[in-house]
Tab-separated table of C-alpha atoms in Angstrom:
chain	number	residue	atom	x	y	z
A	1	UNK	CA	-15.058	-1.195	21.590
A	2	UNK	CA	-11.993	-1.078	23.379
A	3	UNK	CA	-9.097	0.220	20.869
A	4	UNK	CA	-6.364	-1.102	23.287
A	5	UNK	CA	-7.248	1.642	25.441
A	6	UNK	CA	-6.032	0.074	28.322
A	7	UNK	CA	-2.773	-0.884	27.134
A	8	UNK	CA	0.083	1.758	28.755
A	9	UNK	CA	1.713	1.745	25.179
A	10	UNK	CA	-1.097	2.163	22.863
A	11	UNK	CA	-2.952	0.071	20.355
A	12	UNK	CA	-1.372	-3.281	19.009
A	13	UNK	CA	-2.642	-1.985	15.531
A	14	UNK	CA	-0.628	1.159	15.504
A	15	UNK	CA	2.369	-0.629	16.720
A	16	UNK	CA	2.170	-3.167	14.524
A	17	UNK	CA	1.909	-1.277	11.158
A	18	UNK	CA	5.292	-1.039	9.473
A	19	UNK	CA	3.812	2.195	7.262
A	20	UNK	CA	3.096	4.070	9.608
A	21	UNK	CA	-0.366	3.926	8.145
A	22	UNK	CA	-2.281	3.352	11.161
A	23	UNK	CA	-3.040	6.036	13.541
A	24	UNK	CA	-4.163	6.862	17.120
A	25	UNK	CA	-5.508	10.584	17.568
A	26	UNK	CA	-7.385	12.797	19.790
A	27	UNK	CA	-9.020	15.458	17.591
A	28	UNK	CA	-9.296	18.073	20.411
A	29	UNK	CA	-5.795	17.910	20.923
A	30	UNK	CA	-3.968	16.537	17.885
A	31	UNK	CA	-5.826	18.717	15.410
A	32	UNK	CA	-7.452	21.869	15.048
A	33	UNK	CA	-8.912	21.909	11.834
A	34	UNK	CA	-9.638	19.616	8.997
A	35	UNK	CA	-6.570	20.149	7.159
A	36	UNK	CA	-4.837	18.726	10.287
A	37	UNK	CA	-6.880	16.000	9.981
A	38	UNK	CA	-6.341	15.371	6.524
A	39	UNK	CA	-2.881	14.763	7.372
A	40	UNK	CA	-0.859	18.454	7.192
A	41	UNK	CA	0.103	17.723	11.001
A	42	UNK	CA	1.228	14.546	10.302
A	43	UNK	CA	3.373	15.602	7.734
A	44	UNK	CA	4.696	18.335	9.096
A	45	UNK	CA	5.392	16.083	12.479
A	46	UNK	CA	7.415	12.876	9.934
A	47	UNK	CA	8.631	14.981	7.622
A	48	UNK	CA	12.134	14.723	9.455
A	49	UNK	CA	11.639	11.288	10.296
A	50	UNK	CA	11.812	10.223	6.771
A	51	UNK	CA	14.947	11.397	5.733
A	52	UNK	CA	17.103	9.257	7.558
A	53	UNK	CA	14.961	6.234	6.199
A	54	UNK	CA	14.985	7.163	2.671
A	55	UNK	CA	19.203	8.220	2.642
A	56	UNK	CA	19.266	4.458	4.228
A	57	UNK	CA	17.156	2.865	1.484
A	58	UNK	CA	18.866	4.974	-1.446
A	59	UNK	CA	21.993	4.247	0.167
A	60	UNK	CA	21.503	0.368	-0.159
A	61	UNK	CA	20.418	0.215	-3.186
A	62	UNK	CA	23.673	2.066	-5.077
A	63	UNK	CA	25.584	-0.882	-2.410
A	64	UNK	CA	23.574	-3.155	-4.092
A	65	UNK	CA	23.896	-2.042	-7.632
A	66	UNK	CA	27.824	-1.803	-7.103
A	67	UNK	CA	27.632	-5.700	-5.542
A	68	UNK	CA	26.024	-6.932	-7.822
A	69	UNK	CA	28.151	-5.300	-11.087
A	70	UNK	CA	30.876	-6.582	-9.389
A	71	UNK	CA	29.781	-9.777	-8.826
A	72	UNK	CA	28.476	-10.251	-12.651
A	73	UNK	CA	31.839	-8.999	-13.919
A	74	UNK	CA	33.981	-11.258	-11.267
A	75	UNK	CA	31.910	-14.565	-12.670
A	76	UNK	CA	31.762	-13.920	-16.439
A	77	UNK	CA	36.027	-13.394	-16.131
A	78	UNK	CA	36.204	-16.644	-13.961
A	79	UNK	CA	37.949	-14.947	-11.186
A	80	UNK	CA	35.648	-16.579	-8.293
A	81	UNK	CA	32.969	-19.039	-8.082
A	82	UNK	CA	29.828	-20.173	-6.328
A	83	UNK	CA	31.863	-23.120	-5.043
A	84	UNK	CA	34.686	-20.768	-4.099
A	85	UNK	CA	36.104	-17.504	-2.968
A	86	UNK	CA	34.068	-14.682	-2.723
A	87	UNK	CA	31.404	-15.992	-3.815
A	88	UNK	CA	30.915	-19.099	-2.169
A	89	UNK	CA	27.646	-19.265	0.135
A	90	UNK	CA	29.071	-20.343	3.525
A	91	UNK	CA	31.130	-16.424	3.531
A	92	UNK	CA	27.554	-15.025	3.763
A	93	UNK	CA	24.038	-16.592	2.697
A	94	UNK	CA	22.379	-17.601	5.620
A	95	UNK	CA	23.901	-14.323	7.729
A	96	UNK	CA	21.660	-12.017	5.438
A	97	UNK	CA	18.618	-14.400	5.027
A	98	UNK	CA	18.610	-14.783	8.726
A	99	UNK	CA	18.438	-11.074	8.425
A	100	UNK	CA	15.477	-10.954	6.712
A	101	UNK	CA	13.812	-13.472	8.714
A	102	UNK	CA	14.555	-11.314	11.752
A	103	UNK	CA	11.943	-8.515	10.777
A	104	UNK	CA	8.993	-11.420	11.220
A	105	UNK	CA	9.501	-11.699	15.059
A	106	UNK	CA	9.128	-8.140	16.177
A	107	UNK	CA	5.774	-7.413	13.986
A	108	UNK	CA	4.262	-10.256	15.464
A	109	UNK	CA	5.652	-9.817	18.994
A	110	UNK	CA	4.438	-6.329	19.699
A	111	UNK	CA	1.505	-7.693	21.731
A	112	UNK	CA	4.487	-9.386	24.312
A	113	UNK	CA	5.598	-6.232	24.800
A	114	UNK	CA	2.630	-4.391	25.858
A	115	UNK	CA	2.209	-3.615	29.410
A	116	UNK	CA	-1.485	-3.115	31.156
A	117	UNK	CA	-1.915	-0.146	32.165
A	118	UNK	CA	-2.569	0.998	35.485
A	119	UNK	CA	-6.084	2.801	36.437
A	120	UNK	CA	-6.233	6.472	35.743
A	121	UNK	CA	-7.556	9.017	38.268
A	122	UNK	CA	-9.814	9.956	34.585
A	123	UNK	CA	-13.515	9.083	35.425
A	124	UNK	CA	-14.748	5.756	33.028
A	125	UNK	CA	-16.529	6.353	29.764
A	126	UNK	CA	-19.723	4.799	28.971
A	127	UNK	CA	-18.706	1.967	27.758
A	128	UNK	CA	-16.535	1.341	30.617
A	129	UNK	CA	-13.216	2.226	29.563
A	130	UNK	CA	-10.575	4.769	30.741
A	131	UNK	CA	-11.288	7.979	29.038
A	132	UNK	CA	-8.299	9.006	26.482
A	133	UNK	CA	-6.419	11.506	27.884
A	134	UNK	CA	-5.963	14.925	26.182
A	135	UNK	CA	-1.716	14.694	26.890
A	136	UNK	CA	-1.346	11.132	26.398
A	137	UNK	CA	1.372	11.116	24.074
A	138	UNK	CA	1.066	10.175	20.234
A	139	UNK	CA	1.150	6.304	19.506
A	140	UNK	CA	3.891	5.518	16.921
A	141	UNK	CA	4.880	2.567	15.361
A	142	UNK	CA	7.283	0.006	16.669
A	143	UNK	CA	8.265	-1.941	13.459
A	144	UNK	CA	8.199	0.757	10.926
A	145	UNK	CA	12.516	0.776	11.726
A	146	UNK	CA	12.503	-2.910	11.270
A	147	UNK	CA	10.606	-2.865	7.580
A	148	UNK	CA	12.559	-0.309	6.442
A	149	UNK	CA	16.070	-2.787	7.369
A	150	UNK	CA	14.559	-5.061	6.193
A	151	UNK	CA	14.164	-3.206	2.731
A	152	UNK	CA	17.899	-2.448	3.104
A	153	UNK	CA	18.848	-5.697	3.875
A	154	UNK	CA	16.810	-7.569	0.906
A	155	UNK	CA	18.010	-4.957	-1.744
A	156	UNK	CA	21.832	-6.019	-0.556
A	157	UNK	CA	21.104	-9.721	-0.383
A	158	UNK	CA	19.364	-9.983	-3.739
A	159	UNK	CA	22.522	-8.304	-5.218
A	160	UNK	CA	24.629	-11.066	-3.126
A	161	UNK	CA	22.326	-13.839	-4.648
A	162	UNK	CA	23.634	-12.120	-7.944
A	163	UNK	CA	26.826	-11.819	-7.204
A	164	UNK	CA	27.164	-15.730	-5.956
A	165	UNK	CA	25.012	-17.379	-8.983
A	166	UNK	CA	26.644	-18.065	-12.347
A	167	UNK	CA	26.845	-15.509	-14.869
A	168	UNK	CA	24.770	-14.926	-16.799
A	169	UNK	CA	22.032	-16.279	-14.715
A	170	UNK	CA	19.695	-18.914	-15.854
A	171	UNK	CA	16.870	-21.395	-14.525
A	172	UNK	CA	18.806	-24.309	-14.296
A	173	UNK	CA	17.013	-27.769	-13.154
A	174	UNK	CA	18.867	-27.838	-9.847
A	175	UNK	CA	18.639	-27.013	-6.675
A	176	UNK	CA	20.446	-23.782	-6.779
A	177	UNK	CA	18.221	-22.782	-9.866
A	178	UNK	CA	15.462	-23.503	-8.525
A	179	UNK	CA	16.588	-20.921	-5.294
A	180	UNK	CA	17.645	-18.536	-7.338
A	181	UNK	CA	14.278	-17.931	-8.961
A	182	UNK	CA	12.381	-18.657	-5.595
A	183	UNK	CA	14.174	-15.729	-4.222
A	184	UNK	CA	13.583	-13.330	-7.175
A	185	UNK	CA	10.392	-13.594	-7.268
A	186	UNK	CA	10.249	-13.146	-3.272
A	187	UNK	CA	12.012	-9.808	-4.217
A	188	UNK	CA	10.184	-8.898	-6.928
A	189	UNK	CA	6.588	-9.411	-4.939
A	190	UNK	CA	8.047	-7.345	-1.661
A	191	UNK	CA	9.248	-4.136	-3.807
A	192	UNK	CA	6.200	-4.550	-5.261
A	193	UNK	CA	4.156	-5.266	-1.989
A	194	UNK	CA	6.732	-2.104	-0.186
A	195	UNK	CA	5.961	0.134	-3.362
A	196	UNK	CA	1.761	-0.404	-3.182
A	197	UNK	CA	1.981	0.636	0.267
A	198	UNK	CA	4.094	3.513	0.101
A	199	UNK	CA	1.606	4.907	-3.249
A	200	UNK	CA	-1.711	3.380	-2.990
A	201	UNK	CA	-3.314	4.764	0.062
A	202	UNK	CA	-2.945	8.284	-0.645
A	203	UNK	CA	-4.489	7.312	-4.045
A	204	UNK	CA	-6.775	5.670	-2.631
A	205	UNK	CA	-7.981	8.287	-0.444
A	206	UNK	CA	-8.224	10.569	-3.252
A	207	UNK	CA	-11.182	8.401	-4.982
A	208	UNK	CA	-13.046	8.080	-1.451
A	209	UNK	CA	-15.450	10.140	-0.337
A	210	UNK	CA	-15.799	7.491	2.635
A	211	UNK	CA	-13.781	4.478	3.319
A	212	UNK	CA	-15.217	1.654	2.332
A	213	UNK	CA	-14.443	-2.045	2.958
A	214	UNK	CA	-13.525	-4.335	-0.287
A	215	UNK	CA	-17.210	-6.277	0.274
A	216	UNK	CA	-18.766	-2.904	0.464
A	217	UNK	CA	-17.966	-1.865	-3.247
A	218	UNK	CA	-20.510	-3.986	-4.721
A	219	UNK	CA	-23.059	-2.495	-2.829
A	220	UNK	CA	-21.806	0.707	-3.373
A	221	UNK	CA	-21.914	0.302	-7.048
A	222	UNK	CA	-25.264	-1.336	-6.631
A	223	UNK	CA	-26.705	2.130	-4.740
A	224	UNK	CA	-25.158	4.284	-7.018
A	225	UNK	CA	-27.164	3.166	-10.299
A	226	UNK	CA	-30.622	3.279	-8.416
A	227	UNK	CA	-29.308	6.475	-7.028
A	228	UNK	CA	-28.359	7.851	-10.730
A	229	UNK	CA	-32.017	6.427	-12.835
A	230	UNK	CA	-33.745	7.866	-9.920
A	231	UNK	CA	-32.430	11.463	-9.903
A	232	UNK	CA	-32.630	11.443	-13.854
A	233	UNK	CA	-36.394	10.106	-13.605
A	234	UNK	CA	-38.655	13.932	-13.903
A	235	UNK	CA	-35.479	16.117	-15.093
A	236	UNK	CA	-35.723	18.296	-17.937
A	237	UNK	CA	-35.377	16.842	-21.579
A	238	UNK	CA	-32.129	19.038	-21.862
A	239	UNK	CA	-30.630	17.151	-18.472
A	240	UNK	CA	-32.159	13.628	-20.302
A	241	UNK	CA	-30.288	14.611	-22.976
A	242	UNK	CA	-26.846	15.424	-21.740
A	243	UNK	CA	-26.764	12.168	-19.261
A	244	UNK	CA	-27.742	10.267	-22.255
A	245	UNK	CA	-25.295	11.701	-24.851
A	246	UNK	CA	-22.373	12.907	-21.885
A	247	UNK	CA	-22.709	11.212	-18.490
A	248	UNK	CA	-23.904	7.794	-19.321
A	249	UNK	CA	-20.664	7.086	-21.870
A	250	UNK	CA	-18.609	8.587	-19.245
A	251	UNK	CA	-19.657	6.381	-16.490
A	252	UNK	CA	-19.817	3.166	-18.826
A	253	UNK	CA	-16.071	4.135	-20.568
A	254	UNK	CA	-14.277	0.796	-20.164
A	255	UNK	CA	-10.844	2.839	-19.837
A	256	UNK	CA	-12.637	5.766	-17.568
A	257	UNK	CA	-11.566	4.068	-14.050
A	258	UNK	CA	-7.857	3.781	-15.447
A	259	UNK	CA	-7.995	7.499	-16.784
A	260	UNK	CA	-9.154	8.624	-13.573
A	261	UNK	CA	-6.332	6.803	-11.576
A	262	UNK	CA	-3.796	8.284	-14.173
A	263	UNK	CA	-4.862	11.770	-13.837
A	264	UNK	CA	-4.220	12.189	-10.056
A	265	UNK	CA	-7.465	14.098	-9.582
A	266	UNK	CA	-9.528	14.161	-6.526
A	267	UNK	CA	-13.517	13.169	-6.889
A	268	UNK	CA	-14.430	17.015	-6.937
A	269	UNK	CA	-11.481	17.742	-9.141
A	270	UNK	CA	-12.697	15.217	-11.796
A	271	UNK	CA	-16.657	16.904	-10.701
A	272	UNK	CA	-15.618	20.130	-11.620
A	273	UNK	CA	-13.679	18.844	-15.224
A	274	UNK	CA	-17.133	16.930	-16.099
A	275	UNK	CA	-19.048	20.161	-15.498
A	276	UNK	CA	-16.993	22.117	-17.606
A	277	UNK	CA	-17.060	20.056	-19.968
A	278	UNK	CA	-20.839	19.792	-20.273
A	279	UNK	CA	-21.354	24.169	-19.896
A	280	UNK	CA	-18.680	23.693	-22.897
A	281	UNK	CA	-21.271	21.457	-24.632
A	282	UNK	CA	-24.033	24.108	-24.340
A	283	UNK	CA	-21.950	27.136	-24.693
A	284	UNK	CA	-24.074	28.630	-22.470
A	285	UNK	CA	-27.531	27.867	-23.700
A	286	UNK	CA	-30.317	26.137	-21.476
A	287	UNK	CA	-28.433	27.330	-18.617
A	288	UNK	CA	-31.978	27.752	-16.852
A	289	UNK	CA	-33.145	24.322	-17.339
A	290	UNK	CA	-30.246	22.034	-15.210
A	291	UNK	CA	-31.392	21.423	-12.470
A	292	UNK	CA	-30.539	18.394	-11.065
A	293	UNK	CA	-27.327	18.096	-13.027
A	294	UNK	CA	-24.803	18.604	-10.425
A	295	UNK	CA	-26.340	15.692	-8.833
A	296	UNK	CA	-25.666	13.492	-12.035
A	297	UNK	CA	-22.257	14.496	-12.595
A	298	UNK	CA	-21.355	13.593	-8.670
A	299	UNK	CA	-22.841	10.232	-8.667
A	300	UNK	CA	-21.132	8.974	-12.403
A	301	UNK	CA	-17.492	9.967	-11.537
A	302	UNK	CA	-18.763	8.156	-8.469
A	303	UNK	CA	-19.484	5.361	-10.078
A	304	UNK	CA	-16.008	6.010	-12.484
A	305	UNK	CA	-14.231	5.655	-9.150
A	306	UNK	CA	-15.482	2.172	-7.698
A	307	UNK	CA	-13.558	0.246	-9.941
A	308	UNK	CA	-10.239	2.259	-9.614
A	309	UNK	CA	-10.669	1.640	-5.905
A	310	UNK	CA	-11.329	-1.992	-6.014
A	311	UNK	CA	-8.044	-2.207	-8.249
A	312	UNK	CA	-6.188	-0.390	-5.806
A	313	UNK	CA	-7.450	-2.551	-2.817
A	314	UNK	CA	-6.531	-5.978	-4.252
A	315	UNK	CA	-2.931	-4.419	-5.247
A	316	UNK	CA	-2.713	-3.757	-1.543
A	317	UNK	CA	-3.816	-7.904	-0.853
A	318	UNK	CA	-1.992	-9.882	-3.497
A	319	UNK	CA	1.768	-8.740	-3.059
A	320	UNK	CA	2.224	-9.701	0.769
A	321	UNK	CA	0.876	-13.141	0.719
A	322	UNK	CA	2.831	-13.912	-2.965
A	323	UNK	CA	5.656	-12.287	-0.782
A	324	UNK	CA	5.889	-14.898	2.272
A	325	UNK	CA	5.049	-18.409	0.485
A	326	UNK	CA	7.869	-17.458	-2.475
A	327	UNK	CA	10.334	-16.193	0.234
A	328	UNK	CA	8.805	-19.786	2.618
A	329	UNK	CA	9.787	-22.058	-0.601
A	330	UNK	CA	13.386	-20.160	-0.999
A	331	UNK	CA	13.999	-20.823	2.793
A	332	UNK	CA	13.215	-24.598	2.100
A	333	UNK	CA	15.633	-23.999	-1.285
A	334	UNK	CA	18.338	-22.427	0.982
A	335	UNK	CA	19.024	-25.440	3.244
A	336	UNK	CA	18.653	-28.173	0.878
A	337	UNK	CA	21.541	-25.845	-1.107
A	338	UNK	CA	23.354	-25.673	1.930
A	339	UNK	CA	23.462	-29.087	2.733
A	340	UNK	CA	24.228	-30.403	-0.984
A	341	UNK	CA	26.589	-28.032	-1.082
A	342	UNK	CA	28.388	-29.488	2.035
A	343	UNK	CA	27.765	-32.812	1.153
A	344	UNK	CA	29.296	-32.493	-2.413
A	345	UNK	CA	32.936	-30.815	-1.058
């Protein structure tokens, strides 16, 4: 597999992930332990980087709220309208929505800009590729400046889209109406869609003990239940007992996946409350006969898990796609707005 390795500015993948989510490493040289790994370097390395990004995105959203407010109280007193003033569309509409159409090109241009890379003096791996080097710097993402503008940018244009509507807004059955809900709901999907990715992976990597594909889950769950009849099959009646009366409700608890996303606890974390709460079951008795139990209390908060990380996977599939047809049908809105606005002077 090549991994882009012969591209002189790293893999498209990395480049092209506005998160920041994506990653290129050499573990001889990038890390030295697991905690590295497990991302203290790479905290320790953005930690400054995110500052800036954050004061940006706090500062347009108190633009926007102030925009907006003002725009809400300036229609409801009749000072402007969308037809004029302020608030009509040609003093700014299509400069901000051609804003956020400008974050598309660069995300899906990053493979124009990569340049091959010449041969290095580093003997070929076995599969024929140029060795990684230990020095080659760390791959970083291209785009992740032009997803957080365009953040910026849509939190100041919804509260333009506000400002320019009639107040108090309404669904009307017109072409303006029918934009102004398009592009809510285009907002509404990419906070959404900009909030999963921000939370959901590092959830989602606390319910993992591998990662594992959305197909894969199934199968997963599938292994797990042979997995959990066959290490109960020749236990003690006192183990038989406590998966019966303990583990199997706990694994089966309709609510249990939701209660374990809630808590914030990683797989051992949850392990360790399960186990305590069994030993506080027996109050110490029969101590002598649990063997095996361990095993049963790792493979039901296992099985608790699977369908907290299925929800989280979908949330991290639905928002993008609602995202780009809503904000498609508002661009389609926007011009026939334009034009029967110009049409109707």
């Amino acid at each position: 597999m090549r991994l882009c390795r012969d591209y002189a500015s790293g893999p498209a993948c990395v480049q092209a992930c506005p998160t920041g989510s994506i990653l290129r490493v050499n573990p001889s040289s990038d890390f030295a332990d697991v905690r590295d790994l497990l991302g203290g370097a790479r905290r320790a390395a953005t930690a400054g980087a995110r500052t800036p990004a954050a004061s940006w995105l706090l500062g347009s959203a108190i633009a926007a709220a102030g925009l907006g407010a003002v725009g809400a109280i300036m229609q409801a007193r009749g000072l402007w309208s969308p037809a004029r003033g302020p608030g009509s569309p040609q003093a700014w509409a299509r400069r901000w929505h051609d804003g956020l159409l400008a974050y598309a090109a660069p995300k899906r241009g990053v493979r124009v800009w990569m340049r091959w890379r010449k041969k290095q003096a580093i003997p070929p791996g076995g599969d024929g590729t140029t060795a990684a080097r230990a020095d080659a710097p760390r791959v970083v993402s291209r785009v992740a400046g032009h997803a957080q503008a365009h953040l910026c940018i849509g939190l100041v244009t919804l509260a333009l889209v506000f400002a320019h509507s009639p107040w108090p807004p309404a669904v009307r059955a017109s072409i303006g109406g029918a934009l102004w809900l398009a592009f809510v709901l285009s907002s509404l999907a990419g906070v959404a869609t900009a909030a999963a990715y921000r939370l959901v992976p590092p959830a989602l990597t606390r319910l993992e003990r591998t990662a594992a594909l959305p197909e894969d889950l199934p199968a997963a769950r599938t292994a797990l239940l042979d997995r959990l009849y066959r290490e109960v099959s020749g236990r003690s009646d006192l183990v038989k007992k406590i998966f019966e009366r303990i583990l199997l409700p706990y694994g089966k608890a309709p609510h249990g996946p939701l209660m374990l996303l809630a808590g914030g606890r990683r797989l051992r974390e949850e392990e360790q409350r399960l186990r305590a709460r069994v030993d506080a079951v027996l109050a110490g008795r029969g101590s002598e006969r649990l063997a095996g139990i361990d095993e049963l209390v790792r493979v039901v908060v296992e099985l608790r898990a699977i369908p907290a990380q299925r929800w989280l996977q979908r949330s991290l599939r639905w928002g993008l796609p609602l995202h780009i047809v809503t904000f498609a049908v508002a661009c389609a809105l926007l011009v026939a707005h334009v034009i029967q606005a110009v049409l109707w002077r």
